[in-house]
Coordinates of C-alpha atoms and ligand atoms in Angstrom, one line a residue:
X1076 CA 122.4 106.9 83.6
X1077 CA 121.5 107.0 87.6
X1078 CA 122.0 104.1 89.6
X1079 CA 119.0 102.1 89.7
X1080 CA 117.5 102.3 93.4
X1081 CA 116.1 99.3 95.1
X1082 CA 112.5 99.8 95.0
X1083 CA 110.5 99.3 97.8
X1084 CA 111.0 97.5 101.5
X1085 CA 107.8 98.2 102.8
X1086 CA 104.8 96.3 101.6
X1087 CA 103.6 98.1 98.7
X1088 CA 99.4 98.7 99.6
X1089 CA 101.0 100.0 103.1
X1090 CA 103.7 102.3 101.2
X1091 CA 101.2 104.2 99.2
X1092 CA 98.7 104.5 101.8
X1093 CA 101.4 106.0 103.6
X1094 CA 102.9 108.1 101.2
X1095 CA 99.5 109.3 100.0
X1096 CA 98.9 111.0 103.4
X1097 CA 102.1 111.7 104.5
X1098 CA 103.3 113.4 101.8
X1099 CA 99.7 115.8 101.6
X1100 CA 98.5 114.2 98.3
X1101 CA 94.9 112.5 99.4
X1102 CA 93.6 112.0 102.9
X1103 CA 91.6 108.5 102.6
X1104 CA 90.0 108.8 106.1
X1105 CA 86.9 110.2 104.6
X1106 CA 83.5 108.7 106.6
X1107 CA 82.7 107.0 103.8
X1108 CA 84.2 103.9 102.2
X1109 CA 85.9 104.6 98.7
X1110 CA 86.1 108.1 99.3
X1111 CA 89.0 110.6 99.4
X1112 CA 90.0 114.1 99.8
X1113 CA 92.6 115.7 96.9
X1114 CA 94.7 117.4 99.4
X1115 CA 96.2 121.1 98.6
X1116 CA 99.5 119.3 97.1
X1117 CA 98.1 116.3 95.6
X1118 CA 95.6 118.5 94.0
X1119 CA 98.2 120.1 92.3
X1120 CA 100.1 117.5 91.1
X1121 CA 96.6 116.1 89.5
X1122 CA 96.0 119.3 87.8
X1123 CA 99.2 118.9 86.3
X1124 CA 98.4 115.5 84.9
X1125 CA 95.8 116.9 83.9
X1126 CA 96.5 119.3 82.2
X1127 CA 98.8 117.1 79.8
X1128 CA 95.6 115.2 79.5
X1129 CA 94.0 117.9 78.3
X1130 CA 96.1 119.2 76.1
X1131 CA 96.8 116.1 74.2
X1132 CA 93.2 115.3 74.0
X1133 CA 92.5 119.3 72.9
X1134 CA 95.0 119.2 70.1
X1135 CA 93.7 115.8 68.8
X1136 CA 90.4 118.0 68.2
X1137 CA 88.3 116.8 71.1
X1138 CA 85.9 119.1 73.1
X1139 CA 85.6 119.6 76.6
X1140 CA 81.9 119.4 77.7
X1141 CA 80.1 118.9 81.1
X1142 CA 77.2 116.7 81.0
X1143 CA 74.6 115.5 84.2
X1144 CA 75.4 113.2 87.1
X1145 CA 72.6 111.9 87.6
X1146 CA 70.8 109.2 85.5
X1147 CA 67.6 108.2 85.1
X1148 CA 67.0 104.2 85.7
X1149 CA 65.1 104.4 82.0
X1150 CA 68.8 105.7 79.5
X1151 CA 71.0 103.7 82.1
X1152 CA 68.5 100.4 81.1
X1153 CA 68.4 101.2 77.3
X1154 CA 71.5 99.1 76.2
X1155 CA 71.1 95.5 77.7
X1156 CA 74.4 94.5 78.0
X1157 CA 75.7 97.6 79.3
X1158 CA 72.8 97.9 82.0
X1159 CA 73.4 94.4 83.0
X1160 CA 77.4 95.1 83.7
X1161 CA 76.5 98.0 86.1
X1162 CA 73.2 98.5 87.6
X1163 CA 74.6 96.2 90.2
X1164 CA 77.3 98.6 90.9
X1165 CA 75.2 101.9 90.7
X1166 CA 74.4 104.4 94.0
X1167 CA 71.1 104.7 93.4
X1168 CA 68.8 108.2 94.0
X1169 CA 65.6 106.9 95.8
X1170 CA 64.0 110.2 97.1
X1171 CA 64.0 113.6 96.5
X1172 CA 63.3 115.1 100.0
X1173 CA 60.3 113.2 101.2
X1174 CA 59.1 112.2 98.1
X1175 CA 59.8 108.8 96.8
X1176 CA 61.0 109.6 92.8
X1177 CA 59.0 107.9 90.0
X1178 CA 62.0 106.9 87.8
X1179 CA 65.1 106.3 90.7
X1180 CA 68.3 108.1 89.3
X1181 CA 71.9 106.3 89.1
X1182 CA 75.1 108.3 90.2
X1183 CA 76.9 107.5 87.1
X1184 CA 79.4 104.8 86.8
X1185 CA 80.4 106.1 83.3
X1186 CA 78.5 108.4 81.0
X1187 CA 77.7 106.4 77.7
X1188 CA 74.2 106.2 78.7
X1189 CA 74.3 110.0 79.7
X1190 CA 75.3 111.4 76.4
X1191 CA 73.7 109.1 74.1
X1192 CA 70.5 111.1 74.4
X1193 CA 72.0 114.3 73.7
X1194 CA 73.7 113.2 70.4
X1195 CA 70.4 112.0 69.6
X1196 CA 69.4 115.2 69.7
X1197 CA 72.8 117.2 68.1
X1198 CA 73.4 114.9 65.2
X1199 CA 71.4 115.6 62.0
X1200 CA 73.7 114.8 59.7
X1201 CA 77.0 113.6 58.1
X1202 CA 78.4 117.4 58.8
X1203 CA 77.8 117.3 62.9
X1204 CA 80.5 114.3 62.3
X1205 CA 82.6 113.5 63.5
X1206 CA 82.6 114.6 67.2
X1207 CA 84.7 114.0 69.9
X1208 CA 84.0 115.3 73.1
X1209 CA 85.3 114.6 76.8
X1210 CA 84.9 115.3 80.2
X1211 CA 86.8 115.4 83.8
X1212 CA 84.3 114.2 86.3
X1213 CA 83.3 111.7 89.2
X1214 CA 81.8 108.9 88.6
X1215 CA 80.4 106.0 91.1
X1216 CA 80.7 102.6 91.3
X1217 CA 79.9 100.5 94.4
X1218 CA 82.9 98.0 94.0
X1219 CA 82.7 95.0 95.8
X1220 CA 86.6 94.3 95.4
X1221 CA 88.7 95.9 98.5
X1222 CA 88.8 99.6 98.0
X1223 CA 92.2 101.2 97.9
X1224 CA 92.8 104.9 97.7
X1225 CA 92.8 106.5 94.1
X1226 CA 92.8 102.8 92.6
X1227 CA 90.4 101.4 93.3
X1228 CA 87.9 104.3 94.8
X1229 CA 84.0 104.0 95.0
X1230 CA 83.8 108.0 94.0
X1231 CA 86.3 107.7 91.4
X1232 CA 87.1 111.8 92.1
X1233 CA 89.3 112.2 88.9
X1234 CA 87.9 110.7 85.9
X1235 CA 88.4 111.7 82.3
X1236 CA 86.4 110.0 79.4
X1237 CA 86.3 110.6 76.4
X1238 CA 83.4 110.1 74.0
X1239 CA 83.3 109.6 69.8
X1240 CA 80.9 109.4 66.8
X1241 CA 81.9 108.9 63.7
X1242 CA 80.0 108.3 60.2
X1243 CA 81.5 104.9 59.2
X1244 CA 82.9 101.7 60.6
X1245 CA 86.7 102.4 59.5
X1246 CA 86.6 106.0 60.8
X1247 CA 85.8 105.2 64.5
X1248 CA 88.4 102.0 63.9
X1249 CA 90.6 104.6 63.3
X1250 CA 89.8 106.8 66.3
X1251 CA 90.6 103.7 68.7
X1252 CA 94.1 103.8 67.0
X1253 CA 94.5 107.5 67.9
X1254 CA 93.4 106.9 70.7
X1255 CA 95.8 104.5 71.9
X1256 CA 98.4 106.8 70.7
X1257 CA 97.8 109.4 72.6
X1258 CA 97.2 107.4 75.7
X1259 CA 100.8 106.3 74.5
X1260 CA 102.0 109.8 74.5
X1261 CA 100.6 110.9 77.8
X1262 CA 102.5 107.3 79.9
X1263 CA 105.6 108.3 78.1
X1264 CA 105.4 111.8 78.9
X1265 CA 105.1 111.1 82.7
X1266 CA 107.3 108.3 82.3
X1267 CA 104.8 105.4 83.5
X1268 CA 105.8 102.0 81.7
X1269 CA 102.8 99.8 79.9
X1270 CA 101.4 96.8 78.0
X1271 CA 98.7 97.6 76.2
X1272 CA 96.3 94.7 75.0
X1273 CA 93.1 93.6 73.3
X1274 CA 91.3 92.3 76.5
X1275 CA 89.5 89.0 75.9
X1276 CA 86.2 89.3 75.0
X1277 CA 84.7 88.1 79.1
X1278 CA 87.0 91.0 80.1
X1279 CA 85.8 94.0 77.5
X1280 CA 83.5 96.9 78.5
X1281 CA 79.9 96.8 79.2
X1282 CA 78.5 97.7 75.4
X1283 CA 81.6 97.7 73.7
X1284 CA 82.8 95.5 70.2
X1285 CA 86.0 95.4 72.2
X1286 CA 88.7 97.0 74.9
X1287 CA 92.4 97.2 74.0
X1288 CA 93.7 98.6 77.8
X1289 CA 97.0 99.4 79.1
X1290 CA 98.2 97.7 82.4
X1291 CA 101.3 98.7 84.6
X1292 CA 103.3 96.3 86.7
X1293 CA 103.4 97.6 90.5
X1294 CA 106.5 96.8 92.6
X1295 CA 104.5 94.0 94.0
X1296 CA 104.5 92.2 90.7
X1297 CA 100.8 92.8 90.3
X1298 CA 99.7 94.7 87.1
X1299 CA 96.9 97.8 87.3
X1300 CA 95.0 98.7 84.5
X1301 CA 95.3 102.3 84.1
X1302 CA 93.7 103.1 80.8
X1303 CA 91.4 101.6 78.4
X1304 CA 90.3 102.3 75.0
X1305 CA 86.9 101.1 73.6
X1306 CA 85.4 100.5 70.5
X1307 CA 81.6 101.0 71.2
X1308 CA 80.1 99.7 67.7
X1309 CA 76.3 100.9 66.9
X1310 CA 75.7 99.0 70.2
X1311 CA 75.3 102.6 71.6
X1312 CA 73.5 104.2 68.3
X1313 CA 71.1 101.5 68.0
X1314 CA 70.0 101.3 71.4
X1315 CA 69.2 105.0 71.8
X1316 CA 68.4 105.3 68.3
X1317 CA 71.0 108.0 67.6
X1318 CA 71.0 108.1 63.5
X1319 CA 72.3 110.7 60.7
X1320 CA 71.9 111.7 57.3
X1321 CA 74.2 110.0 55.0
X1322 CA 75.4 112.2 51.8
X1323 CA 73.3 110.3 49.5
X1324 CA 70.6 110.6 51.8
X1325 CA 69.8 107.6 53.9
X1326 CA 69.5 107.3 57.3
X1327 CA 72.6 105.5 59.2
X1328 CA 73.6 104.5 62.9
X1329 CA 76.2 106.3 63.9
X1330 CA 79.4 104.5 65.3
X1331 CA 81.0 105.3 68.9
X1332 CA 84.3 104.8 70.9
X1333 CA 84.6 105.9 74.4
X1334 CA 88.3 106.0 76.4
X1335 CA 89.2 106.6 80.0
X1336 CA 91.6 107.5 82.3
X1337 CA 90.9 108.0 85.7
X1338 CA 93.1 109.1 88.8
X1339 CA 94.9 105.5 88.1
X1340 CA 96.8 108.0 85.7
X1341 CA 98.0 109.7 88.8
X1342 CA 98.6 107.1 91.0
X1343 CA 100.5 105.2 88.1
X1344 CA 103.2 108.1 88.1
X1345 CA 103.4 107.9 92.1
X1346 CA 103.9 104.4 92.1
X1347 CA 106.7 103.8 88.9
X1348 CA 109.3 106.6 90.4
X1349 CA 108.5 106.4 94.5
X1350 CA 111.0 104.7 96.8
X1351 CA 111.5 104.1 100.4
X1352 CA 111.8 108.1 100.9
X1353 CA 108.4 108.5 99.4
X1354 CA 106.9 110.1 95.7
X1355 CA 109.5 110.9 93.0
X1356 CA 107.8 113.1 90.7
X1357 CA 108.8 114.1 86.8
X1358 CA 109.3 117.4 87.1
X1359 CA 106.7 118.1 84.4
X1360 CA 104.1 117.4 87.0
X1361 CA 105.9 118.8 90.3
X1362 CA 104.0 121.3 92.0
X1363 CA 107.5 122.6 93.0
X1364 CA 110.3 121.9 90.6
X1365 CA 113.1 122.9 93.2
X1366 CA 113.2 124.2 97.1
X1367 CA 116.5 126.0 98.4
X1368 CA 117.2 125.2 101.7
X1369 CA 119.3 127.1 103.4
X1370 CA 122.4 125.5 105.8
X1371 CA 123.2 128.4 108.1
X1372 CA 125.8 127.9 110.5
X1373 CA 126.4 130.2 113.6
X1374 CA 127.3 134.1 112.6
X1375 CA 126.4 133.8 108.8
X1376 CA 122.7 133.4 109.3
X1377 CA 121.9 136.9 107.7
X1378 CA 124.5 135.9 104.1
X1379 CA 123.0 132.1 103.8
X1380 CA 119.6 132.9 103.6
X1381 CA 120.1 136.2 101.4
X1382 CA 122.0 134.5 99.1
X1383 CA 119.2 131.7 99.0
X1384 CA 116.4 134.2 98.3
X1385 CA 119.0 135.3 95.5
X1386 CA 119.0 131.8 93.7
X1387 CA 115.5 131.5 94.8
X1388 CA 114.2 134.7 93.1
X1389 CA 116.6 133.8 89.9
X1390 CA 115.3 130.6 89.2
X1391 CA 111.6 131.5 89.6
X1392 CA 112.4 134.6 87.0
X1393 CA 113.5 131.3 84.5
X1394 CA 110.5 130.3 85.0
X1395 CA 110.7 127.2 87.4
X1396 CA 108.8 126.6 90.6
X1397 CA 110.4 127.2 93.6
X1398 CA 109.8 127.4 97.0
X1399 CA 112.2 128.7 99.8
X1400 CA 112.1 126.8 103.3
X1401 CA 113.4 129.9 105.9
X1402 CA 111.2 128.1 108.2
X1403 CA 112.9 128.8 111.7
X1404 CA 111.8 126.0 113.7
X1405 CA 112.9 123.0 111.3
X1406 CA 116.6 121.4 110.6
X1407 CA 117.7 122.0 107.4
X1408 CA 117.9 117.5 108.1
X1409 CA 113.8 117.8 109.1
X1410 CA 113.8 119.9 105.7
X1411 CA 115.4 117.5 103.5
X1412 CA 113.2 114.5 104.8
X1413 CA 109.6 117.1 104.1
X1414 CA 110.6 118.0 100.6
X1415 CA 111.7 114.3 99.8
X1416 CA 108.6 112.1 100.5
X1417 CA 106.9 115.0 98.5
X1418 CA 108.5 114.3 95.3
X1419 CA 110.6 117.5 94.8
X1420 CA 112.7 116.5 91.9
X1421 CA 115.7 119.1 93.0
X1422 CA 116.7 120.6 96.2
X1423 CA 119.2 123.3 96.5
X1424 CA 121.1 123.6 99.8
X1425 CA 123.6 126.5 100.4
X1426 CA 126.2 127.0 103.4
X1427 CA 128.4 129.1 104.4
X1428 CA 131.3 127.0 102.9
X1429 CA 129.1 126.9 99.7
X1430 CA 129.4 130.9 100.3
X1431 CA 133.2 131.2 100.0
X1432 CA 133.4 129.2 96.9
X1433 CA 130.6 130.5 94.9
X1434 CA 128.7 127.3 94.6
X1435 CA 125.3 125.9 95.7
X1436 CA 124.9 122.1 96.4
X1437 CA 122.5 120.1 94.2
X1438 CA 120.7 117.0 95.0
X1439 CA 118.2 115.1 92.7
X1440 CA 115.4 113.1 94.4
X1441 CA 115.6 110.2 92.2
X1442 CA 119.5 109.8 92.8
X1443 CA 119.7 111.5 96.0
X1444 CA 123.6 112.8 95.1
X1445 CA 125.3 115.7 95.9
X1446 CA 126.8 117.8 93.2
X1447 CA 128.4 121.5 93.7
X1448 CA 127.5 123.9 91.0
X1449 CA 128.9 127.4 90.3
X1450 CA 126.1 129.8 92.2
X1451 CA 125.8 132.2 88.6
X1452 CA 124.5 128.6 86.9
X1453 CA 122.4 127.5 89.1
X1454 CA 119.7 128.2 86.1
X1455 CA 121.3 125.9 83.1
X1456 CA 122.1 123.6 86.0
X1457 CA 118.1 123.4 86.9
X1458 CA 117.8 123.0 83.0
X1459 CA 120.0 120.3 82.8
X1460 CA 118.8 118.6 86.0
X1461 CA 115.5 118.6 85.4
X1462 CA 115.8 116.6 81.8
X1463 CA 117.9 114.7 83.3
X1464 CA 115.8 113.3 85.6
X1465 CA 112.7 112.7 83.2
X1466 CA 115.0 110.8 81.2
X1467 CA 116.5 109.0 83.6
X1468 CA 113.1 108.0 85.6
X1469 CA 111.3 106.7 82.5
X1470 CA 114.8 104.7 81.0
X1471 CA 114.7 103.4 85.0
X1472 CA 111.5 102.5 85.3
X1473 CA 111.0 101.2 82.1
X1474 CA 114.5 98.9 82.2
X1475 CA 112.4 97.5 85.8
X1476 CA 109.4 96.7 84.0
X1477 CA 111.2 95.1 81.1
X1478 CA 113.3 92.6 83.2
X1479 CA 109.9 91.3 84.5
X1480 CA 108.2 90.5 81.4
X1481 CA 108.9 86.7 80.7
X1482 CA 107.9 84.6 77.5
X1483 CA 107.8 80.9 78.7
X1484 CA 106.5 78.1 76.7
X1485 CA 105.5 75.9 79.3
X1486 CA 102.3 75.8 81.8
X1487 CA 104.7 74.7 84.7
X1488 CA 106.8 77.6 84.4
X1489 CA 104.2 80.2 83.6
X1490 CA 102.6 78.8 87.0
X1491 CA 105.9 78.8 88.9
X1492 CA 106.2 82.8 87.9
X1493 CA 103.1 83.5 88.7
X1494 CA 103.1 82.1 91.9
X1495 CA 105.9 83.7 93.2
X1496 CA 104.3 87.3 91.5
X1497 CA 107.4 87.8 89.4
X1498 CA 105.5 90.0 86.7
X1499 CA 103.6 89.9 83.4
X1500 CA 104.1 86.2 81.5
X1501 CA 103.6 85.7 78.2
X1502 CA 102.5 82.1 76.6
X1503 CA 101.9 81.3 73.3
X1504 CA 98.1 80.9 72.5
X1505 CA 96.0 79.6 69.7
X1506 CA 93.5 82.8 70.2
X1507 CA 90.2 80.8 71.0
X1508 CA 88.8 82.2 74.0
X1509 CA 88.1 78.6 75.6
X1510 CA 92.0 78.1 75.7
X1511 CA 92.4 81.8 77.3
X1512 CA 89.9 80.8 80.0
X1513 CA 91.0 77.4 81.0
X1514 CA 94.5 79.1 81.2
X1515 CA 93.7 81.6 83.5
X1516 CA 92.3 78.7 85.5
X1517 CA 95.6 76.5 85.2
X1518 CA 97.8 79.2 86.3
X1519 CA 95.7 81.0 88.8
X1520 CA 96.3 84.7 87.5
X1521 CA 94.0 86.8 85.3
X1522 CA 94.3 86.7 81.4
X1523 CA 95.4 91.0 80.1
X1524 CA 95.0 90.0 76.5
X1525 CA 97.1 90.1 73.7
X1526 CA 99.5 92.4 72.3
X1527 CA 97.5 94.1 69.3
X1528 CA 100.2 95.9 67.9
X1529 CA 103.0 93.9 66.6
X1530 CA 103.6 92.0 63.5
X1531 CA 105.6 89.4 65.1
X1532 CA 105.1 85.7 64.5
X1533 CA 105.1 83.4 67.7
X1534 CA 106.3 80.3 66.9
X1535 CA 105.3 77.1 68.9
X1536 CA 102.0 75.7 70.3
X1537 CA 98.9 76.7 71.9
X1538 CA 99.6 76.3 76.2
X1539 CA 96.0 74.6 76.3
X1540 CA 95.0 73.0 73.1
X1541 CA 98.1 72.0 71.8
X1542 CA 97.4 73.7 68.6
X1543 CA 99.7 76.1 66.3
X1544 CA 100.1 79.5 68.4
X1545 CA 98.9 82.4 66.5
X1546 CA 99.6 85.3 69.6
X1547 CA 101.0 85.5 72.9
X1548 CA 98.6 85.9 75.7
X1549 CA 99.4 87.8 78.7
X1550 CA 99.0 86.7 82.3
X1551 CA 99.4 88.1 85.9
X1552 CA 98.5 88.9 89.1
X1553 CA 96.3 91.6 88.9
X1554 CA 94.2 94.8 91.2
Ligands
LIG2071 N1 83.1 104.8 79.5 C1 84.3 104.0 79.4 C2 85.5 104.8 78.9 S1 85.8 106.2 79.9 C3 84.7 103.4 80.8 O1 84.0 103.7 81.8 N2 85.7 102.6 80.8 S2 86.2 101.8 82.1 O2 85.2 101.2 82.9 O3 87.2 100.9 81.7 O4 86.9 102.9 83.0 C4 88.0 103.6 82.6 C5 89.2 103.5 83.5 O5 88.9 103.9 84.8 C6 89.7 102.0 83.7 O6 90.6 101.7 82.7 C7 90.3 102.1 85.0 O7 91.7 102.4 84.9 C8 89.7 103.2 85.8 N3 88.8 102.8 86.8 C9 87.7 101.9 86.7 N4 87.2 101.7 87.9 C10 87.8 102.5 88.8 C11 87.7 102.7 90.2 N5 86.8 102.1 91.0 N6 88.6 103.6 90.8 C12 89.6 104.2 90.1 N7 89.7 104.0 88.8 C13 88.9 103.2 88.1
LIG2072 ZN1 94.4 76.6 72.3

């Protein structure tokens, strides 16, 4: 396995504004707070994340649908607790030209109370369920925390949510666990460690029964929820009245979930592989898999770069994504610099010594080593590279995550690691909430949840309470 790199030196808000600009991903300079531009590369890295997105969510037999921005104040106010949560963090639509609107529209924050009027209208019966439907959009939310490019944005510019009705109680219990799965499959497939808990029940979406959500650790010890997963009840059906024909005939509520992951999902990857050089990127996702650089050296100009264009045109016949740098005016050391902070998980580089001996030298991003190659393998070596490297960044990253994941049994301790940000603590709780909220207040750090998904007994007791434990609960520093 690769040698694990130190992660970052600079401060870790300042090294992904940086990198997000200097590398071409998003420009965050945008006259208006909480709003970015997807550059021409960072664009295509997201439409590579997304289309993993999609395809997981396409072959788990959702639909992909386009619905309204705009929402009139009258659906946003029709489920109480949900118009409660967010009308304080709508953009609202005042006028329309000179004329002051009768009903003032929200841009929406999420779309629950956008397609509940539709599925009033689609579902008739048990047959139209059930159905699972998402979309890719913006959505708006006037934070009030600090904004910080593609985490925290007030046009979220990359949002996917996805939206479920089902006939009975079990079935959309069930969707939640699929759910979770496949929000499971997409972090491992980009290689993006997570904990995934039940949220407590202060911390669950606007509407919902409850939110199990999946939080990464940054490099600053802080976690980031990237992905949540809700299970919306008949709070949705019954305030929008959205009913079907049962098969013995009765009228029911139907049952919703709704999940989302927004360009968190992005900035997740960027931030578990980057180092001091810049993005590291899986080369599922890499706009460019591999750039050949060539190292000319006075006289052999012409026989370096034709033998580049050689590799080059090889490599992109098997299917990879290359790119050639002939550029004239730049080092071949300028080169190197360019292509690392953007992430390119191999670079080629061939010189007239590499010439003579048949051979091209490779270099992996993650690793940054040099390894000579026979020129006529250079494609199994790009095969081999290249799953070499999503191994090795998920085992990496994971390994860093796991070493900061404590289970302490005292308040003292939990507190000391908190202080000091060390990473995700985990106490042993007696599950009432009033024990989860006085221990967020004793150890000054916000309360993830539990783990949902284990069958493992904790033994000792309850942090707060002093009573038998019955989970862990999870604490950190959080965004
Ligand atoms: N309708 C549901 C499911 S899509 C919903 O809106 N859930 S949410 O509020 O939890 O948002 C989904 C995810 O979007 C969150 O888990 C979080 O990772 C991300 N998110 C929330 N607010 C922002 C924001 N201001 N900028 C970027 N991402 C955000
Ligand atoms: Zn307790």
């Amino acid at each position: 396995m690769a040698v694990k790199r130190q992660k970052w030196s600079k401060e870790f808000g300042e090294w992904f504004r940086d990198v997000l600009i200097n590398a071409g991903i998003m420009d965050y300079r945008y006259p208006i707070k909480g709003s970015g531009v997807w550059m021409p590369y960072g664009f295509k890295i997201r439409k590579n994340v997304l289309d993993i997105l999609r395809y997981l969510l396409d072959t788990a037999g959702h639909d992909e649908t386009l619905f309204p921005l705009l929402i009139p104040e009258t659906s946003l106010a029709q489920e109480a607790a949900h118009v409660k949560s967010f009308e304080g963090e709508c953009f609202w639509v005042t006028h329309g030209g000179y004329d002051k609107l009768k009903v003032r529209y929200a841009l929406r924050p999420t779309s629950e109370t956008v397609i509940a009027p539709m599925l009033k209208m689609w579902i008739r019966s048990h047959a139209d369920l059930p159905m699972k439907l998402y979309q890719i959009v913006n959505v708006f939310r006037h934070e009030t925390k600090a904004t910080r490019p593609i985490i925290r944005m007030r046009e979220v510019a990359t949002f996917k949510e996805a939206h479920t009705c089902h006939a009975t109680s079990e079935e959309s219990e069930q969707q939640i666990q699929t759910a979770v799965e496949l929000y499971k499959m997409f972090f491992d497939i980009v290689g993006v460690p997570y904990v995934v808990s039940k949220r407590p029940d202060w911390d669950k979406f606007a509407g919902a029964l409850y939110t199990i959500a999946f939080d990464m650790l940054c490099p600053d010890g802080r976690v980031l929820q990237i992905g949540t997963v809700h299970n919306l009840g008949q709070n949705f059906a019954k305030a929008f009245d959205i009913t079907f024909e049962n098969k013995d005939g009765s009228q029911e509520h139907i049952w919703t979930t709704s999940y989302g992951i927004s360009g968190r999902g992005i900035a997740a990857v960027l931030i578990a592989h980057g180092d001091d050089n810049g993005v590291v990127l899986p080369p599922i996702i890499a706009p460019i898999h591999v750039v050949v650089v060539p190292v000319p050296y006075k006289g052999k100009e012409e026989q370096v770069n034709e033998a580049c264009k050689t590799v080059a045109s090889k490599l992109e016949d098997a299917g990879f994504r290359v790119a050639l740098d002939s550029r004239k005016e730049l080092t071949p050391g300028n080169k190197f610099y360019y292509w690392e902070l953007r992430g390119v998980p191999i670079r080629i580089e061939i010189g007239p010594r590499d010439l003579e001996n048949g051979v091209v030298t490779i270099v992996r991003r993650d690793t940054l080593k040099k390894q000579t190659w026979k020129m006529d393998d250079v494609v199994s070596a790009m095969q081999t590279f290249a799953s070499d490297i999503t191994r090795d960044l998920k085992a990496n990253a994971e390994s860093w995550m796991k070493e900061r994941v404590y289970r302490v049994d005292s308040l003292s301790e939990a507190k000391t690691l908190l202080k000091r940000k060390a990473g995700i603590v985990e106490v042993p709780w007696c599950g009432k909430d009033t024990c989860g909220h006085s221990l967020e207040e004793a150890v000054d750090a916000r309360l993830l949840g539990f783990p949902e998904d284990t069958t493992e007994t904790v033994d000792g007791e309850c942090l707060v309470c002093g009573e038998k434990a019955t989970n862990v609960v999870r604490v950190a520093q959080a965004y």
